[in-house]
Short mmCIF file of C-alpha atoms and ligand atoms in Angstrom, two decimals:
data_model
loop_
_atom_site.label_atom_id
_atom_site.label_comp_id
_atom_site.label_asym_id
_atom_site.label_seq_id
_atom_site.Cartn_x
_atom_site.Cartn_y
_atom_site.Cartn_z
CA UNK N 1 22.41 158.78 57.70
CA UNK N 2 24.39 156.20 55.74
CA UNK N 3 26.22 157.76 52.80
CA UNK N 4 27.13 155.78 49.72
CA UNK N 5 29.34 156.90 46.85
CA UNK N 6 28.56 155.35 43.46
CA UNK N 7 31.40 155.47 40.93
CA UNK N 8 29.92 154.27 37.64
CA UNK N 9 30.29 155.61 34.10
CA UNK N 10 27.22 154.04 32.49
CA UNK N 11 24.43 156.62 32.93
CA UNK N 12 21.54 154.15 33.13
CA UNK N 13 23.30 151.98 35.64
CA UNK N 14 24.36 155.00 37.69
CA UNK N 15 20.89 156.56 37.80
CA UNK N 16 19.21 153.22 38.46
CA UNK N 17 21.51 152.51 41.37
CA UNK N 18 21.14 155.98 42.77
CA UNK N 19 17.33 155.94 42.65
CA UNK N 20 17.09 152.52 44.20
CA UNK N 21 19.58 153.19 46.98
CA UNK N 22 17.88 156.48 47.78
CA UNK N 23 14.61 154.61 47.89
CA UNK N 24 16.24 152.25 50.41
CA UNK N 25 16.97 155.28 52.58
CA UNK N 26 20.65 155.85 51.78
CA UNK N 27 22.15 159.21 50.98
CA UNK N 28 23.87 158.89 47.61
CA UNK N 29 26.69 160.74 45.87
CA UNK N 30 27.70 159.93 42.32
CA UNK N 31 30.89 160.12 40.29
CA UNK N 32 30.99 159.51 36.53
CA UNK N 33 34.59 158.36 36.09
CA UNK N 34 37.60 157.14 38.04
CA UNK N 35 39.14 160.55 38.45
CA UNK N 36 36.03 162.15 39.88
CA UNK N 37 35.44 159.06 41.99
CA UNK N 38 38.90 159.15 43.49
CA UNK N 39 38.57 162.84 44.34
CA UNK N 40 35.24 162.24 46.07
CA UNK N 41 36.41 159.11 47.87
CA UNK N 42 39.43 160.94 49.28
CA UNK N 43 37.71 164.26 49.92
CA UNK N 44 34.45 163.29 51.60
CA UNK N 45 33.38 160.85 54.25
CA UNK N 46 31.32 157.88 53.07
CA UNK N 47 30.08 154.73 54.76
CA UNK N 48 30.46 152.67 51.60
CA UNK N 49 31.74 152.97 48.04
CA UNK N 50 30.21 151.14 45.08
CA UNK N 51 32.96 151.02 42.51
CA UNK N 52 32.70 149.92 38.90
CA UNK N 53 35.88 148.25 37.62
CA UNK N 54 35.74 149.43 34.00
CA UNK N 55 35.93 153.19 34.25
CA UNK N 56 37.26 155.97 32.04
CA UNK N 57 40.38 157.93 33.11
CA UNK N 58 41.29 155.85 36.17
CA UNK N 59 40.23 152.20 36.45
CA UNK N 60 38.25 150.95 39.41
CA UNK N 61 41.25 148.88 40.53
CA UNK N 62 43.48 151.91 40.53
CA UNK N 63 40.87 153.92 42.46
CA UNK N 64 40.64 151.11 45.01
CA UNK N 65 44.41 150.90 45.32
CA UNK N 66 44.89 154.65 45.74
CA UNK N 67 42.06 155.00 48.21
CA UNK N 68 43.59 152.28 50.40
CA UNK N 69 47.10 153.72 49.96
CA UNK N 70 45.81 156.97 51.47
CA UNK N 71 44.60 155.05 54.50
CA UNK N 72 40.88 155.37 53.74
CA UNK N 73 39.16 152.30 55.22
CA UNK N 74 35.65 152.92 53.86
CA UNK N 75 34.20 149.57 52.72
CA UNK N 76 34.31 149.10 48.93
CA UNK N 77 32.05 146.85 46.85
CA UNK N 78 33.37 146.33 43.33
CA UNK N 79 31.07 146.01 40.36
CA UNK N 80 32.66 143.57 37.94
CA UNK N 81 31.50 142.32 34.56
CA UNK N 82 30.58 138.73 33.83
CA UNK N 83 33.57 136.55 33.04
CA UNK N 84 36.04 138.74 34.90
CA UNK N 85 36.78 136.02 37.44
CA UNK N 86 40.36 137.24 37.77
CA UNK N 87 39.10 140.75 38.60
CA UNK N 88 37.39 139.57 41.74
CA UNK N 89 40.57 138.10 43.16
CA UNK N 90 42.61 141.13 42.19
CA UNK N 91 39.99 143.50 43.57
CA UNK N 92 39.92 141.78 46.94
CA UNK N 93 43.71 141.81 47.02
CA UNK N 94 43.66 145.54 46.36
CA UNK N 95 41.50 146.09 49.40
CA UNK N 96 37.90 145.78 48.18
CA UNK N 97 35.51 144.19 50.69
CA UNK N 98 33.15 142.43 48.31
CA UNK N 99 32.00 142.42 44.70
CA UNK N 100 28.90 141.96 42.61
CA UNK N 101 28.94 140.74 39.03
CA UNK N 102 26.90 142.39 36.31
CA UNK N 103 24.11 141.66 35.70
CA UNK N 104 23.10 141.51 39.36
CA UNK N 105 19.72 141.81 40.99
CA UNK N 106 19.00 144.79 43.14
CA UNK N 107 18.09 142.48 45.98
CA UNK N 108 21.49 140.84 45.83
CA UNK N 109 23.25 144.20 45.82
CA UNK N 110 21.25 145.57 48.76
CA UNK N 111 21.93 142.38 50.73
CA UNK N 112 25.67 142.75 50.11
CA UNK N 113 25.63 146.43 51.01
CA UNK N 114 23.89 145.65 54.29
CA UNK N 115 26.29 142.81 55.07
CA UNK N 116 29.37 144.96 54.40
CA UNK N 117 27.98 147.85 56.46
CA UNK N 118 27.20 145.49 59.33
CA UNK N 119 30.71 144.08 59.24
CA UNK N 120 32.16 147.60 59.22
CA UNK N 121 30.01 148.57 62.19
CA UNK N 122 31.12 145.53 64.17
CA UNK N 123 34.75 146.30 63.42
CA UNK N 124 34.39 149.91 64.48
CA UNK N 125 32.81 148.75 67.70
CA UNK N 126 35.68 146.37 68.42
CA UNK N 127 38.12 149.24 67.84
CA UNK N 128 36.32 151.31 70.46
CA UNK N 129 35.67 148.77 73.18
CA UNK N 130 38.30 147.23 75.37
CA UNK N 131 37.82 144.73 78.16
CA UNK N 132 40.97 144.32 80.17
CA UNK N 133 41.03 142.52 83.48
CA UNK N 134 37.99 143.65 85.41
CA UNK N 135 37.71 146.94 83.51
CA UNK N 136 35.48 147.65 80.47
CA UNK N 137 36.34 150.77 78.50
CA UNK N 138 34.58 152.56 75.68
CA UNK N 139 36.97 154.93 73.92
CA UNK N 140 34.26 156.61 71.87
CA UNK N 141 32.23 157.80 74.85
CA UNK N 142 35.21 157.84 77.23
CA UNK N 143 33.38 155.78 79.80
CA UNK N 144 34.61 152.90 81.91
CA UNK N 145 33.06 150.41 84.27
CA UNK N 146 33.83 147.52 86.59
CA UNK N 147 30.97 145.02 86.95
CA UNK N 148 28.58 147.60 85.43
CA UNK N 149 29.54 150.20 88.02
CA UNK N 150 30.87 153.40 86.48
CA UNK N 151 34.57 154.14 87.00
CA UNK N 152 36.05 157.62 86.84
CA UNK N 153 39.13 157.89 84.69
CA UNK N 154 41.07 160.98 83.69
CA UNK N 155 41.61 161.81 80.04
CA UNK N 156 45.29 160.95 80.37
CA UNK N 157 44.47 157.55 81.82
CA UNK N 158 42.28 156.83 78.79
CA UNK N 159 45.01 158.00 76.44
CA UNK N 160 47.73 155.93 78.12
CA UNK N 161 45.56 152.83 78.16
CA UNK N 162 44.62 153.32 74.50
CA UNK N 163 48.25 153.75 73.49
CA UNK N 164 49.33 150.62 75.41
CA UNK N 165 46.40 148.75 73.85
CA UNK N 166 47.37 149.78 70.32
CA UNK N 167 50.87 148.53 71.10
CA UNK N 168 49.72 145.49 73.06
CA UNK N 169 52.26 142.80 73.86
CA UNK N 170 55.12 145.17 72.98
CA UNK N 171 57.23 147.10 75.43
CA UNK N 172 56.47 150.83 75.42
CA UNK N 173 59.16 152.98 76.98
CA UNK N 174 58.39 155.71 79.49
CA UNK N 175 59.88 158.26 77.10
CA UNK N 176 57.56 157.13 74.32
CA UNK N 177 54.57 157.52 76.63
CA UNK N 178 55.75 160.97 77.68
CA UNK N 179 56.08 162.06 74.06
CA UNK N 180 52.84 160.48 72.89
CA UNK N 181 50.59 161.42 75.78
CA UNK N 182 52.07 164.60 77.19
CA UNK N 183 53.96 165.89 74.18
CA UNK N 184 55.58 169.18 74.88
CA UNK N 185 52.64 170.74 76.66
CA UNK N 186 53.94 170.09 80.14
CA UNK N 187 57.08 169.03 81.86
CA UNK N 188 56.25 165.73 83.43
CA UNK N 189 58.85 163.29 84.64
CA UNK N 190 58.98 159.56 84.14
CA UNK N 191 57.71 159.42 87.71
CA UNK N 192 54.44 160.94 86.45
CA UNK N 193 54.07 158.07 84.02
CA UNK N 194 54.60 155.58 86.84
CA UNK N 195 51.88 157.26 88.89
CA UNK N 196 49.39 157.02 86.04
CA UNK N 197 50.25 153.39 85.46
CA UNK N 198 49.67 152.72 89.16
CA UNK N 199 46.21 154.28 88.90
CA UNK N 200 45.38 152.23 85.83
CA UNK N 201 46.51 149.07 87.56
CA UNK N 202 44.21 149.79 90.49
CA UNK N 203 41.30 149.73 88.05
CA UNK N 204 42.37 146.85 85.84
CA UNK N 205 44.17 144.40 88.06
CA UNK N 206 42.60 142.22 90.74
CA UNK N 207 45.88 142.50 92.64
CA UNK N 208 47.61 145.74 91.60
CA UNK N 209 50.79 144.73 93.42
CA UNK N 210 51.09 141.64 91.26
CA UNK N 211 49.87 142.90 87.88
CA UNK N 212 48.91 140.44 85.19
CA UNK N 213 47.99 142.92 82.46
CA UNK N 214 50.17 146.02 82.69
CA UNK N 215 53.63 144.61 83.32
CA UNK N 216 56.74 146.57 84.22
CA UNK N 217 59.69 146.05 81.89
CA UNK N 218 62.54 146.99 84.19
CA UNK N 219 64.61 149.95 83.12
CA UNK N 220 62.47 150.53 80.02
CA UNK N 221 58.76 150.93 80.53
CA UNK N 222 55.54 148.97 80.35
CA UNK N 223 53.84 146.27 78.40
CA UNK N 224 50.11 145.58 78.11
CA UNK N 225 49.67 141.83 77.90
CA UNK N 226 46.51 140.50 76.30
CA UNK N 227 45.34 137.86 73.83
CA1 CA P 1 31.88 150.80 33.37
#
C-alpha cells in the first residue's frame, strides 16, 4: 500500500487532504507542524510526503532540507501559497520533487502525486536493474539471465558486480573489494578476487579473454566500463 505523509497545520486543509487521499486508496499519516512532520518523515517509511511551506515550529523548507540532509529520498511535493513564486524555486533547490500552489484542485494534486510516484518507481527500477554486456541482472530479486535464459550467480558475484557498478568507470582496488565484499569474515586473498572477476567475465563478456566491460587495471584492481 502506498503511504503518504501530510504535513499541514491548517486543520480543514489537513482533514480534507487526508479524507480525499484515503478515498483514492492511499494510506495516510498526518503531522500538524514542522517538528512533528520532521520526526515522522525521519522515523517512518513513506512513499511520498506532502509538505506545506508555512508551518509552525519548523518551516516546510527546513523540514525538506533536513530530511534530504539525512539521506531520505522519499519524494516531496511542496504546498506553496499563491504569489510565493520564489518559494517554488527554493523548494526545488532544497530537494522537493514538485509543488502545488494553493488554492489547487484535488484533481491537480492527485495527478501530481501519481506522476511523482511513477517517477520514483521508475528510478527505483533503474537502481535495481543492470544490463551489462550479454548479462541482465536484477539486484532486488538476485536473478540474472543471458538472452532470457536464467544464469546462476553466487551472492558474492552479485555483490562484487553491484559494487563495481556503483563505482563504474573508476578503478576499484583488490583491497577495496576484499574489504567491501568479504570484510573480516574470512581470510581471502587477492587471488580470490581475481577468481570471482574471472567468473563474472565469463557471464558478461562475449570474449572473456579480451574483456570490454570489466577491465584489469594492472597492479591495482578492476574497472567496470559502461556508459
Ligand atoms: Ca500552513
